[in-house]
Structures are given as structure tokens and as C-alpha cells.
């Protein structure tokens, strides 16, 4: 592990040329441009004076509210110094020796334990700390002096993640010269955005087309929901959004006619429209269309999905005597009402015995059986309204 951080190498040296694979090819195909962004002065029109908070917020000068705001303002300096000190400590745990695994985050487990965060969060902390100390030293010094809030420096770290080391140093030299003690938050974000945008496509290590992705994210609040994030070129995502809106409006209009004519309501996935006599919202229909429409693969045969979600529900929760949460595959928490709703919709249950003190599974064969209609109805009556659009066991 390195005991000290490297000093800034001369611009254009090998140490300053670390880039993602393929970036040099990308840069070679771009038109030539100036070597550095302009040094635009960023100054406030007048100094930031805590005594002026009252007039700006139309509050009574000397009031308790104004005094509380001034005390909050004073905490910025202490917070900034503490954050800068933490970044320097984290940077000492960045292993940049030759042959180090995981891009220098060998000690991520230590950081995860020390900061009580996930391993991915620990890796991000280490990378940001290394960037702050090695590539943003002048702005870090301004942070230590209390000249800018922690949130501004965190924003700076996020915005430079896709820049090369040399580009980060150029940003650092310019931001450190700004009037950080007096400019507004909006001004900082706007000027930083213009500075980052100056680098053009070189500021992004992959093109919008190369960033096409669909990623699953489980809600960290463990409320039984998840999110599917779609990333791609902005024009494609906007076009997809418009097509989805148009489809949702068309289905909503047909739902109105179906309710008036007494025929089955399309995309009524939970039966809410038929029960309430009112069409679904556009938000609900967009979800229903996305999750219920056949995916077109141009004639390519898609094998049937072998995914099976094991929903584990405590027996007392099924009986309605407890609100202990269920889990998906024993790892993702589910609210008790949602776990009962999922169980009520399945035709096959497995009874699994666990050790009562620790909850560990006992090495016994699970018992498979089918719940009776009365058992399923019991679960439905415990929670007559479910907040989900639809769930599937397989």
C-alpha cells in the first residue's frame, strides 16, 4: 500500500495519460481543439454576508429564525474541514502499487466496515478520495479552508469521474481560482457544467450509443419495489417515452369504452378498473404495457425463462398473527402484506423448517403442497388492497 500520494506529474507525461481502453482512438478521430479550456473569471457581484440573510428571506432581522440560519451557515467550515480530513485518510487506503487488484480498492472491505457502508459504496469512497488528493489538490485545499460546502465538492467529484487525470487537473486549476466563498450554489453548478462541457466528447469515456443499458436496482429502503433503469442516447429514450405515453393513452381510452360497454377491460392487471368502474392512471398503464407486452425479437426464438423467485414467508405472517416481513430468496425483504399477496396468487407452496433462535434452514426436505381455496382467500382478506400492479412466482 502506498504511504504517500504521488505529486502532479508534468502535463503530457505518461502518468498523466491514463485513460480508458479505446479512448486514444476516440480522441484521434475528433477534430483538433484548443489544448485547455479558457480561464473564465467567476466572481460574485457582492460578498456573501450572513447578516443579509434576513433581508433576502424577508425575515425580521435578529429573529430566532435568522439566528438559527446564521448558526447553520457557520457549520459549513467545520463540516468542510472534517470532510477534507476524511478524504485524505481514505486516500491512504488506496493501493496504487503495481499488481494491486480491483483498480486500487484492495482495502475496500476495511473501508466498508469502518464507514458502515456497502462494498460498492466503499469502492466509490476510495476512488473519490484518490481523485480528490491526486487530481484536485488545489480545490481540496479550498475545501479544507472552509471556502466551499461539502455538497459542492461532492458534486465536483461526481462531474469529473469521466475525465482523464490531465483534464481533472485543468478543472482543478480553474475551480480553485473561483470566488468560492461568495458565489451562489446555482452559479457554481452552472459554471462547473460549462467547464466540464468544454472537453466535449473527451469528457465521456463512452459515447451515448456505447452506454445503452438496462439495469435492475432493488430499492435500498426494502419496501418491496425495484427499479429498471434504461440508459441510452437521449433522442432514443425520449422517443421511447413518447411511444409509451401514446400507447398508454390509447389503452386508457379503450378502457373507458370497455367499462361503458360492459366488456373485459384490457390491461386491467389487478382487476382494479373492473372493480372500481374507472380506468387506470396513465402511470399504471405505462407500467402495465411495459410488463405485459410481448417482446418482439424479429422472429428469433427466445427460450422460456427458468427464473424462479422463492418467496419466503414466516408461518405467523401467513396466519395474520404477525407483520414480520417475508423475503425473496432469503435476501430481499418484502412487506408482510406483499408477501401474503404473493403467496395467495401461487398454486404451490413449500413448507421449510428453520431453527427458531437463528432462523437458519434445517437440513430437512421441504414439503410441497397446494394451498386450498380457503387458505388463499384467507390471505386475500387479510390485505384486501394490494399496492402492486402484478407479481409472478415464475
Short mmCIF file of C-alpha atoms in Angstrom, two decimals:
data_model
loop_
_atom_site.label_atom_id
_atom_site.label_comp_id
_atom_site.label_asym_id
_atom_site.label_seq_id
_atom_site.Cartn_x
_atom_site.Cartn_y
_atom_site.Cartn_z
CA UNK A 1 0.00 0.00 0.00
CA UNK A 2 1.35 3.46 -0.85
CA UNK A 3 2.17 5.51 2.22
CA UNK A 4 2.12 8.81 0.30
CA UNK A 5 0.21 10.09 -2.67
CA UNK A 6 2.01 10.95 -5.91
CA UNK A 7 2.63 14.57 -6.79
CA UNK A 8 1.32 16.01 -10.01
CA UNK A 9 3.48 14.91 -12.98
CA UNK A 10 4.28 17.28 -15.84
CA UNK A 11 1.42 17.70 -18.26
CA UNK A 12 1.65 15.26 -21.13
CA UNK A 13 3.75 12.74 -19.22
CA UNK A 14 2.92 9.06 -19.20
CA UNK A 15 1.50 9.32 -15.67
CA UNK A 16 -0.99 11.96 -16.80
CA UNK A 17 -2.13 9.94 -19.77
CA UNK A 18 -4.09 7.19 -18.03
CA UNK A 19 -7.29 6.65 -19.97
CA UNK A 20 -9.90 4.01 -20.53
CA UNK A 21 -9.24 1.42 -23.24
CA UNK A 22 -10.08 2.79 -26.64
CA UNK A 23 -10.13 6.42 -25.57
CA UNK A 24 -6.99 7.34 -27.51
CA UNK A 25 -8.64 6.03 -30.67
CA UNK A 26 -11.75 8.04 -29.89
CA UNK A 27 -9.73 11.22 -29.35
CA UNK A 28 -7.76 10.70 -32.56
CA UNK A 29 -10.98 10.75 -34.56
CA UNK A 30 -12.13 14.05 -33.04
CA UNK A 31 -11.39 17.41 -34.60
CA UNK A 32 -8.47 19.30 -33.14
CA UNK A 33 -9.32 21.79 -30.43
CA UNK A 34 -7.54 24.11 -28.05
CA UNK A 35 -5.30 22.37 -25.55
CA UNK A 36 -7.01 23.83 -22.45
CA UNK A 37 -10.35 25.42 -21.54
CA UNK A 38 -10.41 29.20 -21.04
CA UNK A 39 -9.75 30.62 -17.58
CA UNK A 40 -13.04 32.44 -17.18
CA UNK A 41 -13.17 34.60 -14.02
CA UNK A 42 -16.02 33.50 -11.75
CA UNK A 43 -16.70 36.24 -9.22
CA UNK A 44 -19.70 37.16 -7.10
CA UNK A 45 -21.19 40.62 -7.55
CA UNK A 46 -21.03 41.18 -3.82
CA UNK A 47 -19.62 39.29 -0.82
CA UNK A 48 -21.81 36.73 0.92
CA UNK A 49 -22.79 38.30 4.25
CA UNK A 50 -24.75 36.23 6.80
CA UNK A 51 -26.17 39.49 8.09
CA UNK A 52 -28.03 39.82 4.79
CA UNK A 53 -29.92 36.55 5.17
CA UNK A 54 -32.86 38.31 6.82
CA UNK A 55 -33.44 40.78 4.01
CA UNK A 56 -33.10 38.13 1.33
CA UNK A 57 -35.64 35.83 3.01
CA UNK A 58 -37.99 38.65 4.12
CA UNK A 59 -37.46 37.79 7.78
CA UNK A 60 -37.23 40.03 10.79
CA UNK A 61 -33.58 40.94 11.49
CA UNK A 62 -32.36 39.49 14.77
CA UNK A 63 -35.18 36.96 14.95
CA UNK A 64 -34.64 33.43 16.23
CA UNK A 65 -35.08 32.06 12.70
CA UNK A 66 -32.39 34.31 11.27
CA UNK A 67 -30.06 33.49 14.16
CA UNK A 68 -30.60 29.75 13.52
CA UNK A 69 -29.80 30.24 9.82
CA UNK A 70 -26.57 32.07 10.67
CA UNK A 71 -25.55 29.27 13.01
CA UNK A 72 -26.22 26.74 10.25
CA UNK A 73 -24.04 28.79 7.91
CA UNK A 74 -21.22 28.71 10.46
CA UNK A 75 -21.27 24.91 10.48
CA UNK A 76 -20.10 24.80 6.84
CA UNK A 77 -16.50 25.46 7.82
CA UNK A 78 -16.30 22.65 10.37
CA UNK A 79 -18.08 20.21 8.05
CA UNK A 80 -15.78 21.09 5.14
CA UNK A 81 -12.62 20.61 7.20
CA UNK A 82 -13.85 17.29 8.57
CA UNK A 83 -14.78 16.04 5.10
CA UNK A 84 -11.39 17.05 3.67
CA UNK A 85 -9.62 15.25 6.51
CA UNK A 86 -11.67 12.12 5.88
CA UNK A 87 -10.81 12.21 2.17
CA UNK A 88 -7.09 12.35 2.99
CA UNK A 89 -7.39 9.40 5.37
CA UNK A 90 -9.32 7.38 2.80
CA UNK A 91 -6.74 8.18 0.15
CA UNK A 92 -4.03 6.48 2.21
CA UNK A 93 -6.01 3.24 1.80
CA UNK A 94 -5.94 3.45 -1.99
CA UNK A 95 -3.44 0.81 -3.09
CA UNK A 96 -1.78 2.04 -6.29
CA UNK A 97 1.17 -0.35 -6.24
CA UNK A 98 1.90 -2.47 -9.29
CA UNK A 99 -0.13 -5.65 -9.36
CA UNK A 100 -2.79 -4.38 -6.94
CA UNK A 101 -6.17 -5.96 -7.55
CA UNK A 102 -9.52 -4.26 -8.22
CA UNK A 103 -8.08 -0.98 -9.56
CA UNK A 104 -6.59 0.07 -6.24
CA UNK A 105 -9.52 -0.76 -3.97
CA UNK A 106 -7.82 -3.68 -2.21
CA UNK A 107 -8.79 -2.23 1.15
CA UNK A 108 -12.44 -1.62 0.28
CA UNK A 109 -13.56 -4.19 2.84
CA UNK A 110 -11.75 -2.26 5.57
CA UNK A 111 -13.43 0.96 4.47
CA UNK A 112 -16.84 -0.71 4.25
CA UNK A 113 -16.50 -1.89 7.84
CA UNK A 114 -15.11 1.42 9.09
CA UNK A 115 -17.71 3.62 7.36
CA UNK A 116 -20.53 1.04 7.77
CA UNK A 117 -21.41 1.09 4.07
CA UNK A 118 -21.69 -1.48 1.31
CA UNK A 119 -18.64 -2.72 -0.57
CA UNK A 120 -19.65 -0.82 -3.71
CA UNK A 121 -20.06 2.36 -1.69
CA UNK A 122 -16.65 1.80 -0.11
CA UNK A 123 -15.06 1.44 -3.55
CA UNK A 124 -16.64 4.74 -4.62
CA UNK A 125 -15.37 6.44 -1.47
CA UNK A 126 -11.84 5.23 -2.15
CA UNK A 127 -11.86 6.30 -5.78
CA UNK A 128 -13.27 9.74 -4.92
CA UNK A 129 -10.68 10.21 -2.18
CA UNK A 130 -7.86 9.29 -4.55
CA UNK A 131 -9.22 11.71 -7.15
CA UNK A 132 -9.53 14.50 -4.59
CA UNK A 133 -5.98 14.15 -3.30
CA UNK A 134 -4.14 13.46 -6.54
CA UNK A 135 -6.17 15.30 -9.17
CA UNK A 136 -8.00 18.09 -7.30
CA UNK A 137 -5.41 19.24 -4.71
CA UNK A 138 -5.99 22.99 -5.04
CA UNK A 139 -9.77 22.78 -4.71
CA UNK A 140 -9.30 20.31 -1.83
CA UNK A 141 -7.18 22.94 -0.09
CA UNK A 142 -10.00 25.47 -0.58
CA UNK A 143 -12.37 22.90 0.96
CA UNK A 144 -10.07 22.50 3.97
CA UNK A 145 -10.13 26.25 4.39
CA UNK A 146 -13.92 26.18 4.52
CA UNK A 147 -14.35 28.18 1.32
CA UNK A 148 -16.98 25.87 -0.22
CA UNK A 149 -19.63 23.50 1.17
CA UNK A 150 -19.17 19.74 1.22
CA UNK A 151 -22.05 19.30 -1.24
CA UNK A 152 -20.20 21.39 -3.84
CA UNK A 153 -17.06 19.29 -3.61
CA UNK A 154 -19.12 16.09 -3.83
CA UNK A 155 -20.73 17.48 -6.97
CA UNK A 156 -17.27 18.26 -8.36
CA UNK A 157 -16.14 14.68 -7.70
CA UNK A 158 -19.20 13.29 -9.50
CA UNK A 159 -18.72 15.56 -12.51
CA UNK A 160 -15.04 14.70 -13.06
CA UNK A 161 -15.37 10.92 -12.78
CA UNK A 162 -15.28 10.53 -16.55
CA UNK A 163 -12.37 12.90 -17.10
CA UNK A 164 -8.75 11.92 -17.54
CA UNK A 165 -6.19 12.89 -14.90
CA UNK A 166 -4.93 15.75 -17.04
CA UNK A 167 -8.45 17.07 -17.56
CA UNK A 168 -9.13 16.86 -13.81
CA UNK A 169 -6.07 18.99 -13.14
CA UNK A 170 -7.24 21.58 -15.64
CA UNK A 171 -10.62 21.69 -13.89
CA UNK A 172 -8.91 21.91 -10.51
CA UNK A 173 -6.75 24.86 -11.54
CA UNK A 174 -9.77 26.82 -12.71
CA UNK A 175 -12.27 25.96 -9.98
CA UNK A 176 -9.72 26.73 -7.26
CA UNK A 177 -9.44 30.27 -8.66
CA UNK A 178 -13.18 30.93 -8.45
CA UNK A 179 -14.74 33.13 -5.77
CA UNK A 180 -15.97 30.03 -3.94
CA UNK A 181 -16.62 31.91 -0.69
CA UNK A 182 -19.24 34.18 -2.22
CA UNK A 183 -20.82 32.75 -5.39
CA UNK A 184 -24.23 31.07 -5.20
CA UNK A 185 -24.92 27.35 -5.48
CA UNK A 186 -26.65 27.82 -8.85
CA UNK A 187 -23.70 29.81 -10.17
CA UNK A 188 -21.26 27.10 -9.07
CA UNK A 189 -23.25 24.32 -10.75
CA UNK A 190 -23.72 26.33 -13.93
CA UNK A 191 -20.07 27.33 -14.27
CA UNK A 192 -18.90 23.80 -13.45
CA UNK A 193 -21.24 22.38 -16.07
CA UNK A 194 -19.84 24.76 -18.71
CA UNK A 195 -16.29 23.88 -17.73
CA UNK A 196 -16.91 20.12 -17.95
CA UNK A 197 -18.81 20.53 -21.23
CA UNK A 198 -15.81 22.30 -22.76
CA UNK A 199 -13.97 18.99 -23.02
CA UNK A 200 -16.67 17.76 -25.40
CA UNK A 201 -16.83 14.05 -26.14
CA UNK A 202 -13.45 13.55 -24.49
CA UNK A 203 -15.20 14.17 -21.16
CA UNK A 204 -17.18 10.98 -21.67
CA UNK A 205 -15.23 7.75 -21.94
CA UNK A 206 -18.01 6.10 -23.88
CA UNK A 207 -20.43 7.51 -26.42
CA UNK A 208 -24.20 7.68 -25.73
CA UNK A 209 -24.64 4.66 -28.02
CA UNK A 210 -22.00 2.72 -26.07
CA UNK A 211 -23.81 3.49 -22.82
CA UNK A 212 -27.01 1.70 -23.84
CA UNK A 213 -28.01 -0.39 -20.86
CA UNK A 214 -30.93 -1.77 -18.87
CA UNK A 215 -30.11 -2.19 -15.19
CA UNK A 216 -32.07 -3.67 -12.30
CA UNK A 217 -31.93 -1.82 -8.98
CA UNK A 218 -33.64 -3.01 -5.80
CA UNK A 219 -34.98 -0.15 -3.71
CA UNK A 220 -32.47 0.32 -0.84
CA UNK A 221 -35.39 1.10 1.50
CA UNK A 222 -36.57 -2.51 1.03
CA UNK A 223 -40.20 -1.57 0.59
CA UNK A 224 -40.88 -4.41 -1.82
CA UNK A 225 -40.19 -2.46 -5.01
CA UNK A 226 -37.41 -2.44 -7.59
CA UNK A 227 -36.46 -0.19 -10.47
CA UNK A 228 -35.47 -0.91 -14.05
CA UNK A 229 -33.23 1.85 -15.36
CA UNK A 230 -32.90 2.32 -19.13
CA UNK A 231 -29.89 4.32 -20.34
CA UNK A 232 -29.24 5.32 -23.91
CA UNK A 233 -28.94 8.21 -26.36
CA UNK A 234 -31.32 10.94 -25.28
CA UNK A 235 -33.27 11.03 -28.55
CA UNK A 236 -33.95 7.29 -28.34
CA UNK A 237 -35.14 7.48 -24.74
CA UNK A 238 -37.37 10.48 -25.50
CA UNK A 239 -38.84 8.64 -28.49
CA UNK A 240 -39.48 5.55 -26.33
CA UNK A 241 -41.16 7.72 -23.70
CA UNK A 242 -43.45 9.30 -26.30
CA UNK A 243 -44.38 5.93 -27.77
CA UNK A 244 -45.15 4.59 -24.32
CA UNK A 245 -47.27 7.64 -23.50
CA UNK A 246 -49.19 7.30 -26.75
CA UNK A 247 -49.83 3.60 -26.08
CA UNK A 248 -50.97 4.31 -22.51
CA UNK A 249 -53.43 6.99 -23.69
CA UNK A 250 -54.84 4.67 -26.36
CA UNK A 251 -55.32 1.84 -23.84
CA UNK A 252 -56.84 4.24 -21.31
CA UNK A 253 -59.36 5.39 -23.94
CA UNK A 254 -60.25 1.77 -24.75
CA UNK A 255 -60.66 1.05 -21.04
CA UNK A 256 -63.28 3.82 -20.87
CA UNK A 257 -65.23 2.27 -23.74
CA UNK A 258 -64.89 -1.23 -22.27
CA UNK A 259 -66.36 -0.07 -18.96
CA UNK A 260 -69.26 1.66 -20.76
CA UNK A 261 -69.96 -1.38 -22.94
CA UNK A 262 -69.52 -3.96 -20.19
CA UNK A 263 -66.77 -5.92 -21.96
CA UNK A 264 -63.45 -7.11 -20.43
CA UNK A 265 -61.12 -4.23 -19.60
CA UNK A 266 -57.72 -4.51 -21.35
CA UNK A 267 -54.54 -4.29 -19.27
CA UNK A 268 -56.57 -4.39 -16.05
CA UNK A 269 -53.81 -6.46 -14.44
CA UNK A 270 -55.15 -6.36 -10.86
CA UNK A 271 -58.83 -6.00 -11.73
CA UNK A 272 -58.93 -2.50 -10.26
CA UNK A 273 -60.67 -0.92 -13.25
CA UNK A 274 -63.44 -3.52 -13.33
CA UNK A 275 -63.90 -3.35 -9.56
CA UNK A 276 -63.87 0.45 -9.26
CA UNK A 277 -65.58 1.21 -12.56
CA UNK A 278 -62.83 3.64 -13.52
CA UNK A 279 -59.93 3.42 -15.95
CA UNK A 280 -56.34 3.11 -14.67
CA UNK A 281 -53.99 6.07 -14.46
CA UNK A 282 -51.50 6.71 -17.24
CA UNK A 283 -48.65 5.81 -14.88
CA UNK A 284 -50.22 2.44 -14.08
CA UNK A 285 -50.89 1.79 -17.77
CA UNK A 286 -47.33 2.63 -18.80
CA UNK A 287 -46.16 0.03 -16.28
CA UNK A 288 -48.77 -2.50 -17.42
CA UNK A 289 -47.84 -2.08 -21.09
CA UNK A 290 -44.13 -2.45 -20.37
CA UNK A 291 -44.57 -5.57 -18.26
CA UNK A 292 -47.39 -7.23 -20.24
CA UNK A 293 -46.49 -6.59 -23.87
CA UNK A 294 -44.85 -9.36 -25.88
CA UNK A 295 -41.23 -8.56 -26.66
CA UNK A 296 -40.57 -8.59 -30.41
CA UNK A 297 -37.27 -10.30 -31.25
CA UNK A 298 -37.69 -10.32 -35.01
CA UNK A 299 -38.56 -13.98 -35.30
CA UNK A 300 -35.70 -15.13 -33.09
CA UNK A 301 -36.90 -17.87 -30.76
CA UNK A 302 -36.42 -16.98 -27.11
CA UNK A 303 -36.13 -19.91 -24.67
CA UNK A 304 -38.63 -19.94 -21.85
CA UNK A 305 -37.45 -18.27 -18.68
CA UNK A 306 -36.20 -20.62 -15.98
CA UNK A 307 -36.22 -17.90 -13.34
CA UNK A 308 -37.94 -18.96 -10.13
CA UNK A 309 -38.37 -16.49 -7.30
CA UNK A 310 -38.53 -18.16 -3.91
CA UNK A 311 -40.71 -16.04 -1.63
CA UNK A 312 -40.08 -16.99 1.99
CA UNK A 313 -42.93 -16.04 4.33
CA UNK A 314 -42.99 -16.75 8.10
CA UNK A 315 -45.87 -19.00 9.13
CA UNK A 316 -47.21 -16.44 11.64
CA UNK A 317 -47.25 -13.82 8.88
CA UNK A 318 -49.36 -16.13 6.71
CA UNK A 319 -51.75 -16.62 9.61
CA UNK A 320 -52.08 -12.87 10.03
CA UNK A 321 -50.73 -13.03 13.57
CA UNK A 322 -47.52 -11.19 12.73
CA UNK A 323 -46.27 -8.46 10.41
CA UNK A 324 -42.78 -9.96 10.14
CA UNK A 325 -41.55 -9.33 6.58
CA UNK A 326 -41.05 -12.05 4.02
CA UNK A 327 -38.06 -12.23 1.69
CA UNK A 328 -37.23 -13.06 -1.91
CA UNK A 329 -34.66 -15.86 -1.92
CA UNK A 330 -33.97 -15.03 1.71
CA UNK A 331 -32.18 -11.78 0.87
CA UNK A 332 -34.58 -9.08 -0.38
CA UNK A 333 -37.11 -8.01 2.29
CA UNK A 334 -40.81 -7.87 1.41
CA UNK A 335 -43.55 -6.13 3.42
CA UNK A 336 -45.83 -8.64 5.14
CA UNK A 337 -48.89 -7.60 3.09
CA UNK A 338 -46.98 -8.05 -0.15
CA UNK A 339 -45.63 -11.45 0.92
CA UNK A 340 -49.19 -12.62 1.69
CA UNK A 341 -50.41 -11.28 -1.65
CA UNK A 342 -47.70 -13.22 -3.49
CA UNK A 343 -48.48 -16.39 -1.58
CA UNK A 344 -52.21 -16.07 -2.29
CA UNK A 345 -51.53 -16.00 -6.01
CA UNK A 346 -49.44 -19.18 -6.13
CA UNK A 347 -50.76 -22.72 -6.58
CA UNK A 348 -47.73 -24.41 -4.98
CA UNK A 349 -46.26 -23.82 -1.54
CA UNK A 350 -43.24 -25.40 0.14
CA UNK A 351 -43.05 -25.81 3.89
CA UNK A 352 -39.50 -25.24 5.14
CA UNK A 353 -38.46 -25.65 8.78
CA UNK A 354 -35.96 -23.27 10.36
CA UNK A 355 -34.04 -23.15 13.60
CA UNK A 356 -36.15 -20.89 15.86
CA UNK A 357 -33.34 -18.97 17.53
CA UNK A 358 -31.22 -18.01 14.48
CA UNK A 359 -33.62 -18.66 11.61
CA UNK A 360 -31.19 -20.96 9.79
CA UNK A 361 -32.73 -23.55 7.46
CA UNK A 362 -32.81 -27.06 8.90
CA UNK A 363 -31.36 -29.84 6.68
CA UNK A 364 -34.78 -31.38 6.04
CA UNK A 365 -36.58 -31.93 2.77
CA UNK A 366 -39.21 -29.24 2.09
CA UNK A 367 -42.80 -30.40 1.96
CA UNK A 368 -44.62 -29.46 -1.24
CA UNK A 369 -48.35 -29.00 -1.23
CA UNK A 370 -51.12 -26.92 -2.82
CA UNK A 371 -52.97 -24.37 -0.70
CA UNK A 372 -56.72 -24.78 -0.57
CA UNK A 373 -59.00 -22.04 -1.95
CA UNK A 374 -59.99 -21.15 1.61
CA UNK A 375 -56.33 -20.65 2.56
CA UNK A 376 -55.77 -18.36 -0.41
CA UNK A 377 -58.95 -16.43 0.32
CA UNK A 378 -57.82 -16.02 3.93
CA UNK A 379 -54.66 -14.28 2.71
CA UNK A 380 -56.62 -12.03 0.37
CA UNK A 381 -58.98 -10.98 3.14
CA UNK A 382 -56.10 -10.10 5.47
CA UNK A 383 -54.95 -7.47 2.97
CA UNK A 384 -57.86 -6.74 0.62
CA UNK A 385 -55.98 -3.99 -1.28
CA UNK A 386 -52.51 -4.58 -2.68
CA UNK A 387 -50.34 -1.66 -3.74
CA UNK A 388 -48.65 -3.63 -6.51
CA UNK A 389 -49.60 -3.86 -10.14
CA UNK A 390 -48.66 -7.53 -10.53
CA UNK A 391 -46.41 -10.25 -9.21
CA UNK A 392 -45.33 -13.61 -10.56
CA UNK A 393 -43.78 -16.60 -8.87
CA UNK A 394 -42.06 -17.80 -12.03
#
